[in-house]
PDB file of C-alpha atoms and ligand atoms in Angstrom:
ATOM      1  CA  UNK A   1       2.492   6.549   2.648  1.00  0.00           C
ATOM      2  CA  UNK A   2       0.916   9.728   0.788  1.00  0.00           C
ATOM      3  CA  UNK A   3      -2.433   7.930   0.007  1.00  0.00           C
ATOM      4  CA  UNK A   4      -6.056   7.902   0.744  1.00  0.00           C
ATOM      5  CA  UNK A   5      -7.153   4.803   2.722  1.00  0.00           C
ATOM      6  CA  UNK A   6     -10.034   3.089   4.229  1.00  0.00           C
ATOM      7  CA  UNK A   7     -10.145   0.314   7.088  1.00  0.00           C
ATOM      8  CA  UNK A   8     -12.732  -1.928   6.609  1.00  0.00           C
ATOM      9  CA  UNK A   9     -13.798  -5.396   8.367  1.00  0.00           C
ATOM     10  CA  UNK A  10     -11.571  -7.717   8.591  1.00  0.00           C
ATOM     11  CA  UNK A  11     -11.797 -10.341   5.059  1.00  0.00           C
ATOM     12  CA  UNK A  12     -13.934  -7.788   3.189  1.00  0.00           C
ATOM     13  CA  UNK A  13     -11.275  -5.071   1.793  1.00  0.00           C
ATOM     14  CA  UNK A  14     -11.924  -6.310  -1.399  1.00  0.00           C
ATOM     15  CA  UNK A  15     -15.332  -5.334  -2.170  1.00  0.00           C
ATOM     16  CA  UNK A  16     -14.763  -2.136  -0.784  1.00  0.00           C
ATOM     17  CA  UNK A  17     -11.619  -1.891  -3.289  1.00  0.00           C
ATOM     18  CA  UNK A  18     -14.311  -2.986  -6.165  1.00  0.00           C
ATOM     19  CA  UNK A  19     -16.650  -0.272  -4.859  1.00  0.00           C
ATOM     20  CA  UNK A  20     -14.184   2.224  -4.879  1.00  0.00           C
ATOM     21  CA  UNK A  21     -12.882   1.545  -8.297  1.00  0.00           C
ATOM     22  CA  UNK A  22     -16.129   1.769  -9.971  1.00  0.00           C
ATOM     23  CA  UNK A  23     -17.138   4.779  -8.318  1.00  0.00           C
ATOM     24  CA  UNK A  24     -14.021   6.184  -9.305  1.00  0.00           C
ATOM     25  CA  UNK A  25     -11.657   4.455 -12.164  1.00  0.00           C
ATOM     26  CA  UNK A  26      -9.289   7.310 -11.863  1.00  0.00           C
ATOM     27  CA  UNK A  27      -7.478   6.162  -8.715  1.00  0.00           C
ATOM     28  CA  UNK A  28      -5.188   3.540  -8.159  1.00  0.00           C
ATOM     29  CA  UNK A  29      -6.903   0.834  -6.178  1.00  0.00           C
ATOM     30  CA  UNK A  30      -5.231  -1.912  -3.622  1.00  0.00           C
ATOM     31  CA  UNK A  31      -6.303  -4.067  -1.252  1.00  0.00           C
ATOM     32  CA  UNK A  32      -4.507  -4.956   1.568  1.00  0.00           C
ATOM     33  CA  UNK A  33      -5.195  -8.131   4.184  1.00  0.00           C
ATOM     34  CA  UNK A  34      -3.511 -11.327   5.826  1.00  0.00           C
ATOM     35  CA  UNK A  35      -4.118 -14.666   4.344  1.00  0.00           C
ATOM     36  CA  UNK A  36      -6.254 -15.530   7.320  1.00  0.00           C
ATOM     37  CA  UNK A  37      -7.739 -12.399   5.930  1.00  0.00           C
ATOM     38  CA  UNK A  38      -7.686 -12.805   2.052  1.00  0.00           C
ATOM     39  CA  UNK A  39      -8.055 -16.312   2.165  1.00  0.00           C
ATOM     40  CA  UNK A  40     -10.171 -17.103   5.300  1.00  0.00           C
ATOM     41  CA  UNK A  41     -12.602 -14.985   6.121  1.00  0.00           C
ATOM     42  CA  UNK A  42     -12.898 -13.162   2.803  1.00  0.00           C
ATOM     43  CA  UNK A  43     -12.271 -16.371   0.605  1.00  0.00           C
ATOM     44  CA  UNK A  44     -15.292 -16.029  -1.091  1.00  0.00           C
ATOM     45  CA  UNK A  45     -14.335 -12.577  -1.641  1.00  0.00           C
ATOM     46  CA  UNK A  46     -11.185 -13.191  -3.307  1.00  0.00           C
ATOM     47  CA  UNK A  47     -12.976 -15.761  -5.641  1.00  0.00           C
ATOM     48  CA  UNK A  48     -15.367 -13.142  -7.099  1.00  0.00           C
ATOM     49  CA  UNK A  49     -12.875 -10.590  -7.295  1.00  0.00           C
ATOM     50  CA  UNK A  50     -10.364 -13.074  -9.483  1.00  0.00           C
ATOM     51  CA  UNK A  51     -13.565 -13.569 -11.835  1.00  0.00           C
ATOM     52  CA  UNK A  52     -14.787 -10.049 -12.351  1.00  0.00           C
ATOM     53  CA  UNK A  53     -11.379  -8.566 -12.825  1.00  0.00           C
ATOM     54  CA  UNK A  54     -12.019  -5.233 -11.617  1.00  0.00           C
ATOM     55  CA  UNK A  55      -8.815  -3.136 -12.369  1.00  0.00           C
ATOM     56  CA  UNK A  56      -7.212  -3.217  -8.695  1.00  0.00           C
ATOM     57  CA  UNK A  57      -4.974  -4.566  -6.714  1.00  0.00           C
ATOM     58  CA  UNK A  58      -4.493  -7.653  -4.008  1.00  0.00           C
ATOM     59  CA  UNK A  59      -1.132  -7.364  -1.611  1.00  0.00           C
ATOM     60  CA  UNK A  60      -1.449 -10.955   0.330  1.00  0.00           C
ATOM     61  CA  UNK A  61       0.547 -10.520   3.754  1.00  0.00           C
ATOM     62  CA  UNK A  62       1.035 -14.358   3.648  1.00  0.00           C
ATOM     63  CA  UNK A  63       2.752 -15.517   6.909  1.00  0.00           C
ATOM     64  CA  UNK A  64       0.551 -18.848   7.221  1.00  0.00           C
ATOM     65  CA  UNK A  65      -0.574 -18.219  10.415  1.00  0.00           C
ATOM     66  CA  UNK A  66      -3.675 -15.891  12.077  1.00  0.00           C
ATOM     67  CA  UNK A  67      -0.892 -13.969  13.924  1.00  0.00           C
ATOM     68  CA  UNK A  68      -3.140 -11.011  15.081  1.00  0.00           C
ATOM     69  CA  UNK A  69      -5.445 -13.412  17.239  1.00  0.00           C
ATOM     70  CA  UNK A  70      -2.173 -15.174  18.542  1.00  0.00           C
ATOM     71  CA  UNK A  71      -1.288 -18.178  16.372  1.00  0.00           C
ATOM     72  CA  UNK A  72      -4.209 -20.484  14.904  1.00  0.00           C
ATOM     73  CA  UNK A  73      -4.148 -22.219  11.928  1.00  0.00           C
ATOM     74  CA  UNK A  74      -5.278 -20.418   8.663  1.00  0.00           C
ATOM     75  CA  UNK A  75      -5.937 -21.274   4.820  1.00  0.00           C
ATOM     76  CA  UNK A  76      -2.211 -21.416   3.998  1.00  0.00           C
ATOM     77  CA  UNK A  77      -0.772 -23.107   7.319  1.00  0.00           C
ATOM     78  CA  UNK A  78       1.377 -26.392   6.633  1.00  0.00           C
ATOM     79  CA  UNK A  79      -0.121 -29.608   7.236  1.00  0.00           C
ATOM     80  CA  UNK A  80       1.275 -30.494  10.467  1.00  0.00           C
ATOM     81  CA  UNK A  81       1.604 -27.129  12.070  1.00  0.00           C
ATOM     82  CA  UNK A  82       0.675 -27.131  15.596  1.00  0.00           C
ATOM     83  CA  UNK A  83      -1.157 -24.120  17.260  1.00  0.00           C
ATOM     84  CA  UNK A  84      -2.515 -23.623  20.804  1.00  0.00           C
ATOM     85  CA  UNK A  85      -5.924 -24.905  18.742  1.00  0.00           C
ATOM     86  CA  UNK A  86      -4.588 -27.354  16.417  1.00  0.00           C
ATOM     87  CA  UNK A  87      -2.264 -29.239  19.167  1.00  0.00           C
ATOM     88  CA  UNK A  88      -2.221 -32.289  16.880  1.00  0.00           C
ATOM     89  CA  UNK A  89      -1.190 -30.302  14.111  1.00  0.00           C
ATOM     90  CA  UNK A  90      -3.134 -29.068  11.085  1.00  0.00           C
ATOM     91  CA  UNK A  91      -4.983 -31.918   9.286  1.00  0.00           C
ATOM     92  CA  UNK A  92      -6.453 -30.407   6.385  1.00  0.00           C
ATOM     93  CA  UNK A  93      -4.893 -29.416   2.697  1.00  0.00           C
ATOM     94  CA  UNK A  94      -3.228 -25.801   2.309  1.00  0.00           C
ATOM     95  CA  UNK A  95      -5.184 -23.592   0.438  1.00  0.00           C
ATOM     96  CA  UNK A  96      -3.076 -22.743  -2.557  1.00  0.00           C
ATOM     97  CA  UNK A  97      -3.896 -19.260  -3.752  1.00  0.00           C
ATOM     98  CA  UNK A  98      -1.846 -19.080  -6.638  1.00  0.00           C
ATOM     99  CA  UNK A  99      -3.564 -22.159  -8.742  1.00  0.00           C
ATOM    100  CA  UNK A 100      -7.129 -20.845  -7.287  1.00  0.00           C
ATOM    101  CA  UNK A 101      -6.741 -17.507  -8.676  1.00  0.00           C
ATOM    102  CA  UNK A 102      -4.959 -18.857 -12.240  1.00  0.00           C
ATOM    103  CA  UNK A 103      -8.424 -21.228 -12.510  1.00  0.00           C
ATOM    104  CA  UNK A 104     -10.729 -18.425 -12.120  1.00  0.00           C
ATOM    105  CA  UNK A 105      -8.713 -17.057 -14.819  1.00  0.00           C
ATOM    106  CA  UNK A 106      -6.867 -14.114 -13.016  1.00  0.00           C
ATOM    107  CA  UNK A 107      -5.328 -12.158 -15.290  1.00  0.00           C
ATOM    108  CA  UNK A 108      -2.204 -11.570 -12.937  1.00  0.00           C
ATOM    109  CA  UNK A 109      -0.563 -14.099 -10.550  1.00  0.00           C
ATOM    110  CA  UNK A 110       2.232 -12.995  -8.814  1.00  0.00           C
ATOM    111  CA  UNK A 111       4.299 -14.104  -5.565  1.00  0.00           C
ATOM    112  CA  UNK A 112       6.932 -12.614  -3.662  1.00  0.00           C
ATOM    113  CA  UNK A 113       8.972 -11.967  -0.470  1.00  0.00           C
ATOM    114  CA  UNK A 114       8.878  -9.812   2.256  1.00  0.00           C
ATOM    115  CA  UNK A 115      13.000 -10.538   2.888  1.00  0.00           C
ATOM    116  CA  UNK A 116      13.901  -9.439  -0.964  1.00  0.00           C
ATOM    117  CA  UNK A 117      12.364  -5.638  -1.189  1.00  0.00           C
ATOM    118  CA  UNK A 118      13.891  -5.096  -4.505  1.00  0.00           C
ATOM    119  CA  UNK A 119      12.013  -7.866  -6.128  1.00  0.00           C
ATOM    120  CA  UNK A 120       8.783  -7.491  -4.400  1.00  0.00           C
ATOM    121  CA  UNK A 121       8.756  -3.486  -5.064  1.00  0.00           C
ATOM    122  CA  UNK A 122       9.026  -4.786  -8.909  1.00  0.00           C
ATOM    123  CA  UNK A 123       6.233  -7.324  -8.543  1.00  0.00           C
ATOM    124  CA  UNK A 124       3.923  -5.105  -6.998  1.00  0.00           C
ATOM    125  CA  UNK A 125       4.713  -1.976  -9.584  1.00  0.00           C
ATOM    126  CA  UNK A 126       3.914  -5.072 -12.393  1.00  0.00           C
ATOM    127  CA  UNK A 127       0.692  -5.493 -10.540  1.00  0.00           C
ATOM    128  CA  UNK A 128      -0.689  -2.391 -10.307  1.00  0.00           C
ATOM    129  CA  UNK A 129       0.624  -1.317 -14.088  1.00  0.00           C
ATOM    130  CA  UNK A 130      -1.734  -4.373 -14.850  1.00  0.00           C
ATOM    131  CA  UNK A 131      -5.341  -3.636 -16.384  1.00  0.00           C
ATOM    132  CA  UNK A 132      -7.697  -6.015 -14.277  1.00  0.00           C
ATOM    133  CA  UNK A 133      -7.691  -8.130 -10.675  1.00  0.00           C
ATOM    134  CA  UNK A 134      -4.037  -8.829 -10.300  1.00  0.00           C
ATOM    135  CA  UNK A 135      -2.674 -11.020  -7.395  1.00  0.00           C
ATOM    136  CA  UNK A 136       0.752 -10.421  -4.795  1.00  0.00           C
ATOM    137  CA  UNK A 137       0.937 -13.003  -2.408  1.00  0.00           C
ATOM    138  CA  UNK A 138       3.307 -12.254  -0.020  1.00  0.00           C
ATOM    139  CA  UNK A 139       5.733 -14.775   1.809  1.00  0.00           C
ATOM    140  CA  UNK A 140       6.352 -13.273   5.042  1.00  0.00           C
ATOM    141  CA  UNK A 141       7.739 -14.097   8.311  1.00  0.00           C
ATOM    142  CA  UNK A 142       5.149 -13.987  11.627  1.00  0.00           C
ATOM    143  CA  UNK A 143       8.174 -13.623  13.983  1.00  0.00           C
ATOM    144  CA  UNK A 144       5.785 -14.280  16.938  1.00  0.00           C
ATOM    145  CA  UNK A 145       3.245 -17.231  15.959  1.00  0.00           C
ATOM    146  CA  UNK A 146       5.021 -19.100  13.626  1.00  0.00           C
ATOM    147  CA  UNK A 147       7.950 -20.611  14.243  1.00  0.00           C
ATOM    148  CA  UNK A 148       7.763 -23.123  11.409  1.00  0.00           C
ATOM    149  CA  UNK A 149       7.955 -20.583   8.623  1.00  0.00           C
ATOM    150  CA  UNK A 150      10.678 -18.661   9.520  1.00  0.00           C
ATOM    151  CA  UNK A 151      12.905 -16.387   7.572  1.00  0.00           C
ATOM    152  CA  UNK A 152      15.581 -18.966   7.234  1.00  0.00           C
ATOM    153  CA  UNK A 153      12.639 -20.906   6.537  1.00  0.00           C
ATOM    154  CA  UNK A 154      11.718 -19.113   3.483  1.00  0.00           C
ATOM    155  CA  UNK A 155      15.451 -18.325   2.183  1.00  0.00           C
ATOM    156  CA  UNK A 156      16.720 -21.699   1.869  1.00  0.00           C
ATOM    157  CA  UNK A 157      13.608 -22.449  -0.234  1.00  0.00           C
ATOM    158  CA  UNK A 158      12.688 -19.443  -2.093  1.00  0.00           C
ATOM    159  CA  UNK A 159      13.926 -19.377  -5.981  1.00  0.00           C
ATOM    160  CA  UNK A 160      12.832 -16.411  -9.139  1.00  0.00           C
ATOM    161  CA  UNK A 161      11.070 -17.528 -11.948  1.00  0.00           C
ATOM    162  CA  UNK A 162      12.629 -14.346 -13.511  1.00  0.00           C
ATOM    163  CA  UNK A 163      16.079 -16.067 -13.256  1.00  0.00           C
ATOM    164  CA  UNK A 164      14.871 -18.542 -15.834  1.00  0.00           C
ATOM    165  CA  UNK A 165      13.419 -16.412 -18.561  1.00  0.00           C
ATOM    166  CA  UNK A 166      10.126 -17.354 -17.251  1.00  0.00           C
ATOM    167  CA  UNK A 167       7.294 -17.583 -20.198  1.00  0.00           C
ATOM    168  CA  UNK A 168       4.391 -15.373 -18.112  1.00  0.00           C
ATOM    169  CA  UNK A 169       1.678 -16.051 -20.778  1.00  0.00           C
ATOM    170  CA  UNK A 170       1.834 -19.813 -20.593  1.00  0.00           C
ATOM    171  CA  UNK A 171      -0.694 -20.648 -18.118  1.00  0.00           C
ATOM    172  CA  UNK A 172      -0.137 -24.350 -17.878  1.00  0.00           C
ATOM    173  CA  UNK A 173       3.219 -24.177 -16.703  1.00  0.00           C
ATOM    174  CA  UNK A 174       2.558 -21.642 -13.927  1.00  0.00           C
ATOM    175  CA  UNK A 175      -0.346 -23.751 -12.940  1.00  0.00           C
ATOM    176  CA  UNK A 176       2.782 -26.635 -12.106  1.00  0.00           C
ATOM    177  CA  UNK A 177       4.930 -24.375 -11.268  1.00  0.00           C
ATOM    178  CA  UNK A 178       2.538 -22.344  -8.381  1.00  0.00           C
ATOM    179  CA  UNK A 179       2.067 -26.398  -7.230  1.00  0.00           C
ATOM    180  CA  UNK A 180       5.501 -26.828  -6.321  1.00  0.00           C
ATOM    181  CA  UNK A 181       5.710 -26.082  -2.543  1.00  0.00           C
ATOM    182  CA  UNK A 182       9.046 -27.582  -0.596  1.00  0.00           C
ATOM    183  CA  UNK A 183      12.784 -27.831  -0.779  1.00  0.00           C
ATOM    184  CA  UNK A 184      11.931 -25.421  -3.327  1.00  0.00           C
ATOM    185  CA  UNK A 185       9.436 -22.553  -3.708  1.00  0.00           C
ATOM    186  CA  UNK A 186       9.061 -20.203  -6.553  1.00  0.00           C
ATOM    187  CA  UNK A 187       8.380 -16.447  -6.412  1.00  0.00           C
ATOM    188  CA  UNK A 188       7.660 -14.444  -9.291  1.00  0.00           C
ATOM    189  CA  UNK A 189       5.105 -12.967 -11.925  1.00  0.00           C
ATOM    190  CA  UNK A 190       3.592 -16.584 -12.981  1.00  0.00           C
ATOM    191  CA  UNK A 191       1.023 -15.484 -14.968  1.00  0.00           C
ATOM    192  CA  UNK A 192       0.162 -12.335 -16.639  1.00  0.00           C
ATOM    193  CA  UNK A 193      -2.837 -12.472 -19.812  1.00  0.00           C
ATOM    194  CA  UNK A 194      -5.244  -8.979 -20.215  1.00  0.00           C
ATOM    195  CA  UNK A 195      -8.462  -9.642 -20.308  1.00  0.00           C
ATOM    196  CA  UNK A 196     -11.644  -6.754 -20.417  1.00  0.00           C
ATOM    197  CA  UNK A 197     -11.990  -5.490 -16.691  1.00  0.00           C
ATOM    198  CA  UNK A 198     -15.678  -5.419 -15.180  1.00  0.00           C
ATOM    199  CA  UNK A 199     -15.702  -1.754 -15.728  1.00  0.00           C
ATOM    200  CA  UNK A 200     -15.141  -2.137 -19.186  1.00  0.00           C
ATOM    201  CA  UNK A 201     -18.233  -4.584 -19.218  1.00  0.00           C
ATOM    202  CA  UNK A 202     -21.001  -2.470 -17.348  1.00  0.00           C
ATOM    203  CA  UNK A 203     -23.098  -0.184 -19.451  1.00  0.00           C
ATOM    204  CA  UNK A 204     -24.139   2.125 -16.791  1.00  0.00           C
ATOM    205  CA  UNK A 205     -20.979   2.813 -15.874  1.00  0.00           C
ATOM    206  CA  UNK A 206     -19.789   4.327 -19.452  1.00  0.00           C
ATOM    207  CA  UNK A 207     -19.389   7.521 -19.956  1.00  0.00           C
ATOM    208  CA  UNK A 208     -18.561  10.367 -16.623  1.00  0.00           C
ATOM    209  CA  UNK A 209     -17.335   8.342 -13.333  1.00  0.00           C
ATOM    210  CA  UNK A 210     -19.956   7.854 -11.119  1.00  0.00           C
ATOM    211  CA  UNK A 211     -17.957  10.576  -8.547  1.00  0.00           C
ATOM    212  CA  UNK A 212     -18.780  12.697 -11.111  1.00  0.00           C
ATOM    213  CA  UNK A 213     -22.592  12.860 -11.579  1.00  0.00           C
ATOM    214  CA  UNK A 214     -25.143  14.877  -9.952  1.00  0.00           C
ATOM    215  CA  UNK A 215     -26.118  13.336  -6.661  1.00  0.00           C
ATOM    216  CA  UNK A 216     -29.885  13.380  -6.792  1.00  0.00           C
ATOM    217  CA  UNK A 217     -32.033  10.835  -4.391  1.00  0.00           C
ATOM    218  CA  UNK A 218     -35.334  12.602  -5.691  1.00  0.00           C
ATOM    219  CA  UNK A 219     -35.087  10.186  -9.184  1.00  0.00           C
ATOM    220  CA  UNK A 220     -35.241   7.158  -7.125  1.00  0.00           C
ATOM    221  CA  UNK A 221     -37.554   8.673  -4.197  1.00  0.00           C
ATOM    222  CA  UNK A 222     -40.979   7.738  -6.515  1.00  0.00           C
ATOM    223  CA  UNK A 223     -39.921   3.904  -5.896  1.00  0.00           C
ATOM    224  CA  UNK A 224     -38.378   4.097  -2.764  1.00  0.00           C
ATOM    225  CA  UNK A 225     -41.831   5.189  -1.948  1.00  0.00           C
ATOM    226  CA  UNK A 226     -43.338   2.068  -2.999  1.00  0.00           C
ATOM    227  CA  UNK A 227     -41.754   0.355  -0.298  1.00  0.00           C
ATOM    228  CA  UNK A 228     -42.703   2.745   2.442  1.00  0.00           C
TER     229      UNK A 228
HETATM  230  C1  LIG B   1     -15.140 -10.255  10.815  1.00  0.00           C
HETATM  231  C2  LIG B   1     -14.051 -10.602  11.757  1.00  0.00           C
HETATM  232  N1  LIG B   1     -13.804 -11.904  12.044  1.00  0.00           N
HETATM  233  C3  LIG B   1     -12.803 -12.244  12.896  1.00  0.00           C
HETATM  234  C4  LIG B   1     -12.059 -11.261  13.477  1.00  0.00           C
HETATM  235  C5  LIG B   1     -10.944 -11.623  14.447  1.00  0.00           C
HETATM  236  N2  LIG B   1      -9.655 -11.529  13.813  1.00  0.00           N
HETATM  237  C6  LIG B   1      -8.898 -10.403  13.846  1.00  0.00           C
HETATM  238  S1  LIG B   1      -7.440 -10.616  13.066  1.00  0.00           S
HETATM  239  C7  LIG B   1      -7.805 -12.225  12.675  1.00  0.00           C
HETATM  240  C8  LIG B   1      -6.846 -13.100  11.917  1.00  0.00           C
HETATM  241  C9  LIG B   1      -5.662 -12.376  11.395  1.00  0.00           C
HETATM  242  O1  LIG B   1      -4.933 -13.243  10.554  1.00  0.00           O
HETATM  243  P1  LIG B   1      -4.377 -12.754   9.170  1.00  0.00           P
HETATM  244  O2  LIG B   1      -5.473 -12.186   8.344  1.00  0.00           O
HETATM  245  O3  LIG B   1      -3.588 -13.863   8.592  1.00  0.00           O
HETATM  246  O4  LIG B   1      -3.436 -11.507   9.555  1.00  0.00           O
HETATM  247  P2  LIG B   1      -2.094 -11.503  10.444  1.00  0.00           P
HETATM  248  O5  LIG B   1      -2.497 -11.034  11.810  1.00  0.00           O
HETATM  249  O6  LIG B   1      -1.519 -12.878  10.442  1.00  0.00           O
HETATM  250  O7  LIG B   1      -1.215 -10.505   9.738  1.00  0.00           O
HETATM  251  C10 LIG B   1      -9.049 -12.590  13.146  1.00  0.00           C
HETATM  252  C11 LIG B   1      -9.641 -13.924  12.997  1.00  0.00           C
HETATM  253  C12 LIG B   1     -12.341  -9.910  13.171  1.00  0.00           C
HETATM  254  N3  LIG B   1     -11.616  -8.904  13.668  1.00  0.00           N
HETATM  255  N4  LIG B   1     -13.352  -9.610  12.338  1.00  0.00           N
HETATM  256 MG1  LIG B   2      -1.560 -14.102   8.735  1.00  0.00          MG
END
């Protein structure tokens, strides 16, 4: 990929993409992580982010297990789903990003599949062509930790919203529809509503990018002083 990048800790890519974007609004901004990743370790991250809606992007590489670390549970495992740690399965509630990020008002919800390129090139174009925090989780395959969630796995279920003439602004019914999670599972822009990013908000950042202006630590030396 022709890009810039940076490789952060693991779980905190997002408020390095927030950084970067304010710094400088002019590039295209995306985060990139595993859902042990997104929705683990940087969980709180990924909360804030859906509330400040800071024009970038979140690519979710959602195979429901921690596969670099060999195979534990994470956030998005299936109840039931045993692991070298979790021999008598997992016992806890799936962590459903879709409905967290549509109640902390995201303005973009999104979910596709790593087996169907064409559709999840579309969704993530959508995504970043979307002003504010916009959301791709990605269904994928861990061919070596997870033997539950396969790709068969994921075909038999896996169903477009876009097939139906899907209403994106109507928030209530992608709320229902992110909740359905079984025989069947939806993929697809659920929700998509603009709403002012955090850059828009901030005073101090109006006006040149903060790239942009003179670099000058002698304004702020007089109080960093204080503290010496
Ligand atoms: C701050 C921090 N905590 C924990 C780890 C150990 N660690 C590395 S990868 C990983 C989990 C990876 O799972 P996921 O984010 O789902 O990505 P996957 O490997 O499944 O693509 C963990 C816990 C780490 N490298 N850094
Ligand atoms: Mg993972």
């Amino acid at each position: 990929m022709k890009c810039n990048t940076f490789n952060g800790l693991h779980g905190r890519s997002l408020p390095l993409a927030t950084g970067a974007k304010l710094v400088n609004p002019e590039l295209v901004v995306i985060a990139e992580g595993g859902d042990g990743d997104m929705y683990g370790e940087g969980g709180n991250h990924f909360i804030q982010a859906a509330r400040k809606n800071t024009n970038i992007t979140l690519l979710a590489h959602n195979n429901q297990v921690y596969g670099l670390t060999k195979g534990q549970a994470s956030p998005t495992s299936e109840p039931g789903f045993t692991t070298k740690v979790q021999t008598e399965g997992v016992k806890i509630s799936m962590l459903d990003p879709l409905t967290t990020a549509l109640s902390l008002n995201a303005g973009f919800v999104a979910r596709s599949f790593s087996g169907d390129i064409e559709h999840l090139s579309w969704v993530i174009q959508q995504a970043i062509q979307h002003r504010g925090f916009s959301l791709v989780d990605i269904l994928m395959p861990c061919i070596s930790f997870n033997k539950l969630n396969t790709f068969k796995w994921y075909k038999s279920r896996i169903y477009k919203l876009e097939d139906e003439h899907w209403d994106t602004s109507n928030k209530a019914a992608a709320y229902t529809r992110a909740e359905e999670w079984g025989e069947k599972i939806p993929i697809g822009i659920f929700y998509k509503a603009e709403r002012p990013p955090y850059e828009d908000l901030i005073s101090a950042l109006k006006g040149k990018p903060l790239i942009d202006r003179e670099y000058n630590p002698q304004r702020v030396s007089k109080l960093f002083n204080e503290f010496i």
